[in-house]
Short mmCIF file of C-alpha atoms and ligand atoms in Angstrom, two decimals:
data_model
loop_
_atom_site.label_atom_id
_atom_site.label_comp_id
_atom_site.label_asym_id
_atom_site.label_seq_id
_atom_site.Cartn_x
_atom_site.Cartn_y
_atom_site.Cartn_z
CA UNK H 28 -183.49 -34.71 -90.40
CA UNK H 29 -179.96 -35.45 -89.61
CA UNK H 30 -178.85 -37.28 -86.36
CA UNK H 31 -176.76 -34.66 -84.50
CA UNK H 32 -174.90 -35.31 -81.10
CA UNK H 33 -177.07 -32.66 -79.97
CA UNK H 34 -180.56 -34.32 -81.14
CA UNK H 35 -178.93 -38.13 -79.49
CA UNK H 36 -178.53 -36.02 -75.95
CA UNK H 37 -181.71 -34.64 -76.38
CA UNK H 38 -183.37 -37.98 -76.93
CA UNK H 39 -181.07 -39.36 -73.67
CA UNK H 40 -182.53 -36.60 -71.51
CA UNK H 41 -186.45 -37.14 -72.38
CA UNK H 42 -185.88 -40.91 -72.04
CA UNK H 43 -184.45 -40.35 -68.42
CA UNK H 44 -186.97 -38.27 -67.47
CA UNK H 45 -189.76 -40.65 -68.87
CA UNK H 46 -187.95 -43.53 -67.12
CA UNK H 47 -187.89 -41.42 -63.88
CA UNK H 48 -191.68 -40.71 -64.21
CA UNK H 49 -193.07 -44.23 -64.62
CA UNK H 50 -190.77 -44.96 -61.16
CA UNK H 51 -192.58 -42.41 -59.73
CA UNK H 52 -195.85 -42.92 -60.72
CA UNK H 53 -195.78 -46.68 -59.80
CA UNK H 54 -193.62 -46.63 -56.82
CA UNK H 55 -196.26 -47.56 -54.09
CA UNK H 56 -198.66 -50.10 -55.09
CA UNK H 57 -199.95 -51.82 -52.00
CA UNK H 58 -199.72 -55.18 -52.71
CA UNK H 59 -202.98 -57.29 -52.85
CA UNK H 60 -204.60 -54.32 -54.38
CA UNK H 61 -205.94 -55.35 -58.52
CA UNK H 62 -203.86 -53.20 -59.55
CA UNK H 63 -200.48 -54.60 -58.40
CA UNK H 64 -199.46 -56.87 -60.96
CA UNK H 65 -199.92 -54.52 -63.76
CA UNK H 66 -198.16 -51.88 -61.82
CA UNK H 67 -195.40 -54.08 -61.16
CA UNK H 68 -195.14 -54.60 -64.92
CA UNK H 69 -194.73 -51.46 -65.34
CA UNK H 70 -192.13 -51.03 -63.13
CA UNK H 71 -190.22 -53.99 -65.06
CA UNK H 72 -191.04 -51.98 -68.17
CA UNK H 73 -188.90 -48.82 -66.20
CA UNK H 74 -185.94 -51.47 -65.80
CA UNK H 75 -186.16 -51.76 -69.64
CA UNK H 76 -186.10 -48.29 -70.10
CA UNK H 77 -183.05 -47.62 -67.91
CA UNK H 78 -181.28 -49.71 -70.26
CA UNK H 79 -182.68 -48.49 -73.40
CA UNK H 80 -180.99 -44.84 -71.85
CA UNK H 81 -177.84 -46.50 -71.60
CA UNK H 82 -177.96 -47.92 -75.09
CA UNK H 83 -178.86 -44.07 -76.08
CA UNK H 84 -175.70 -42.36 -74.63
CA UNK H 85 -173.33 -45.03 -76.03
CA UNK H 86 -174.55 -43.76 -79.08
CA UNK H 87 -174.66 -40.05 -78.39
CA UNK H 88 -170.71 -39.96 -76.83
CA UNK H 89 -170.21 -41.91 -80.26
CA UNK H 90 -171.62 -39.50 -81.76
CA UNK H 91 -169.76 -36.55 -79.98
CA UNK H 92 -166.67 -38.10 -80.52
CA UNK H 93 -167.21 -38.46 -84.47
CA UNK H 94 -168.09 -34.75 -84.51
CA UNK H 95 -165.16 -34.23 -82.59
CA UNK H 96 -162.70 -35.87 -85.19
CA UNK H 97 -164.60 -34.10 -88.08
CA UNK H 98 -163.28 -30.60 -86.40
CA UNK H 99 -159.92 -31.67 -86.45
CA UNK H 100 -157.29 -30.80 -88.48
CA UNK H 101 -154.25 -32.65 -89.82
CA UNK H 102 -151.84 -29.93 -88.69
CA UNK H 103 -148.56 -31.27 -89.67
CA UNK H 104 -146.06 -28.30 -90.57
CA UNK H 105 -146.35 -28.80 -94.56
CA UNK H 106 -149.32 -29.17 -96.88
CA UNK H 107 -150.07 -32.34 -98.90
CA UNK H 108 -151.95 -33.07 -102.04
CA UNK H 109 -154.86 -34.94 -100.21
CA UNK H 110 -154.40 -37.66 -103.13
CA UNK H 111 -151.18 -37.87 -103.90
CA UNK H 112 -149.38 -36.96 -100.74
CA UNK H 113 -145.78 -35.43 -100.42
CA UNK H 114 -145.59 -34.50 -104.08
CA UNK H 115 -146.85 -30.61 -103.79
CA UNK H 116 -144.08 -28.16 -105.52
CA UNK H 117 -144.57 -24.38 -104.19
CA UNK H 118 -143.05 -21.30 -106.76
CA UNK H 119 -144.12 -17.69 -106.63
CA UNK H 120 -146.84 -18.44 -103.90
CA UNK H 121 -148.89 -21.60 -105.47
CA UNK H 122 -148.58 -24.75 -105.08
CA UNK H 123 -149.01 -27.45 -107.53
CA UNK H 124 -149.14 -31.37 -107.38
CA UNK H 125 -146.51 -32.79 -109.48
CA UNK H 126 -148.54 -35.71 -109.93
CA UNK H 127 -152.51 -34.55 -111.06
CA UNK H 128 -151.27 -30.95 -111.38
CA UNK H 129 -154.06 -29.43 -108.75
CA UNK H 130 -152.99 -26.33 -107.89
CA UNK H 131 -153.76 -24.13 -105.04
CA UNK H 132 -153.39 -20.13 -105.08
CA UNK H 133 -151.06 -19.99 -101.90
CA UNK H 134 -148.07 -21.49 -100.41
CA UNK H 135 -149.69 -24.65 -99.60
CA UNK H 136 -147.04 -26.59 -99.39
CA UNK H 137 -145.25 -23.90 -96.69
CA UNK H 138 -148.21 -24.17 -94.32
CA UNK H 139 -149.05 -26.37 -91.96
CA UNK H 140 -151.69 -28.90 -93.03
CA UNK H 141 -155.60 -27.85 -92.80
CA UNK H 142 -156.88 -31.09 -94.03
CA UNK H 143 -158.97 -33.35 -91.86
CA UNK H 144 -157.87 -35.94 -89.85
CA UNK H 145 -158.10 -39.31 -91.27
CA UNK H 146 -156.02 -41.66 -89.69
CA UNK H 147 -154.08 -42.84 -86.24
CA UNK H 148 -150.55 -43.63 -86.45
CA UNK H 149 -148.98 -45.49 -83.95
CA UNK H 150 -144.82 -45.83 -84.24
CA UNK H 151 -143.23 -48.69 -83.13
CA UNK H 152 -142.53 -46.82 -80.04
CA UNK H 153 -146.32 -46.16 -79.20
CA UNK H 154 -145.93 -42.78 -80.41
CA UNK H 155 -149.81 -42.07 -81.68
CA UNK H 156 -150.40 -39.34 -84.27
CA UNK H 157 -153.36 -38.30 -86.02
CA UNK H 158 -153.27 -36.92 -89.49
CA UNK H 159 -154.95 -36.27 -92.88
CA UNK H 160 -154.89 -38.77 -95.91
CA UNK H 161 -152.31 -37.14 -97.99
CA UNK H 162 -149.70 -37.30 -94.94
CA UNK H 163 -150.77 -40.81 -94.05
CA UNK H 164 -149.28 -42.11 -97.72
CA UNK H 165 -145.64 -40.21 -96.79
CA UNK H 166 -145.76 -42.02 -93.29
CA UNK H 167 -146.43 -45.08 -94.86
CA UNK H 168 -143.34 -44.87 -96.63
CA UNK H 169 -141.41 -43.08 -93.59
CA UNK H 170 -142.74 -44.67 -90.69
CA UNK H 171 -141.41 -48.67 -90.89
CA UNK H 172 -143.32 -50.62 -88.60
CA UNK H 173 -145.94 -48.40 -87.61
CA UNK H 174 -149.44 -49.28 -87.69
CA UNK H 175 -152.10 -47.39 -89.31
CA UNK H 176 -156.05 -47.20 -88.64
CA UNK H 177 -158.62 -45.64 -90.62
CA UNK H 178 -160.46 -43.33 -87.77
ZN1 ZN Z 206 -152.22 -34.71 -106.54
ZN1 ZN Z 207 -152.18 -33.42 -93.43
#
């Protein structure tokens, strides 16, 4: 079973709901009665859950925003070797690294990039871009003073 977004939502929604039942079942408890204390508990017990709910949707916007990222492409202009970087040559419509000699059977290197994203790039400026491996070893060399996270 694999934790999906989805699934985390799914779990946030029946949590609520259970939270919101056990307020409503032990709202009124007229105090004096036997039963107060242990419904009070129980009440505490909904306070617990509350918070357990919040705990939940950190994880499932986490989530969402990881599945966003994996949907994302790289999209810069050219294509990369995802190992090697800016070291694809492109003749009669393939492409070839010049360094592990991968080839692809299109003009890789004349499309814009379908890799995933990898990385943030901030320039010195603030300028933040988000791109695939392979590009992220030419902006290391391009991009002086630039700071690079692994997303
Ligand atoms: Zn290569
Ligand atoms: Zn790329």
């Amino acid at each position: 079973m694999s934790v999906t977004a989805a699934r985390m939502r799914d779990l946030v929604s029946r949590a609520e709901a259970l939270t919101a039942e056990v307020r409503e079942v032990c709202g009124g408890a007229p105090s004096g009665s036997a039963e107060h204390e242990h419904i009070r508990a129980a009440r505490h017990a909904a306070d617990w859950l509350a918070r357990g709910v919040e705990d939940l949707e950190r994880a499932a916007a986490e989530l969402e925003r990881l599945e966003a990222l994996r949907d994302q492409v790289c999209g810069i202009g050219w294509g990369v070797c995802p190992e090697h970087g800016n070291t694809l040559r492109s003749s009669a419509g393939v492409a070839t690294c010049r360094v592990c000699e991968r080839s692809w059977s299109y003009d890789r290197l004349g499309q814009p990039c379908r890799e995933r994203v990898a990385w943030k790039v901030v320039d010195p400026g603030g300028t933040e871009t988000r791109m695939c491996g392979g590009h992220v070893l030419g902006a290391r060399a391009a991009m002086a003073g630039a700071s690079f996270t692994q997303l």
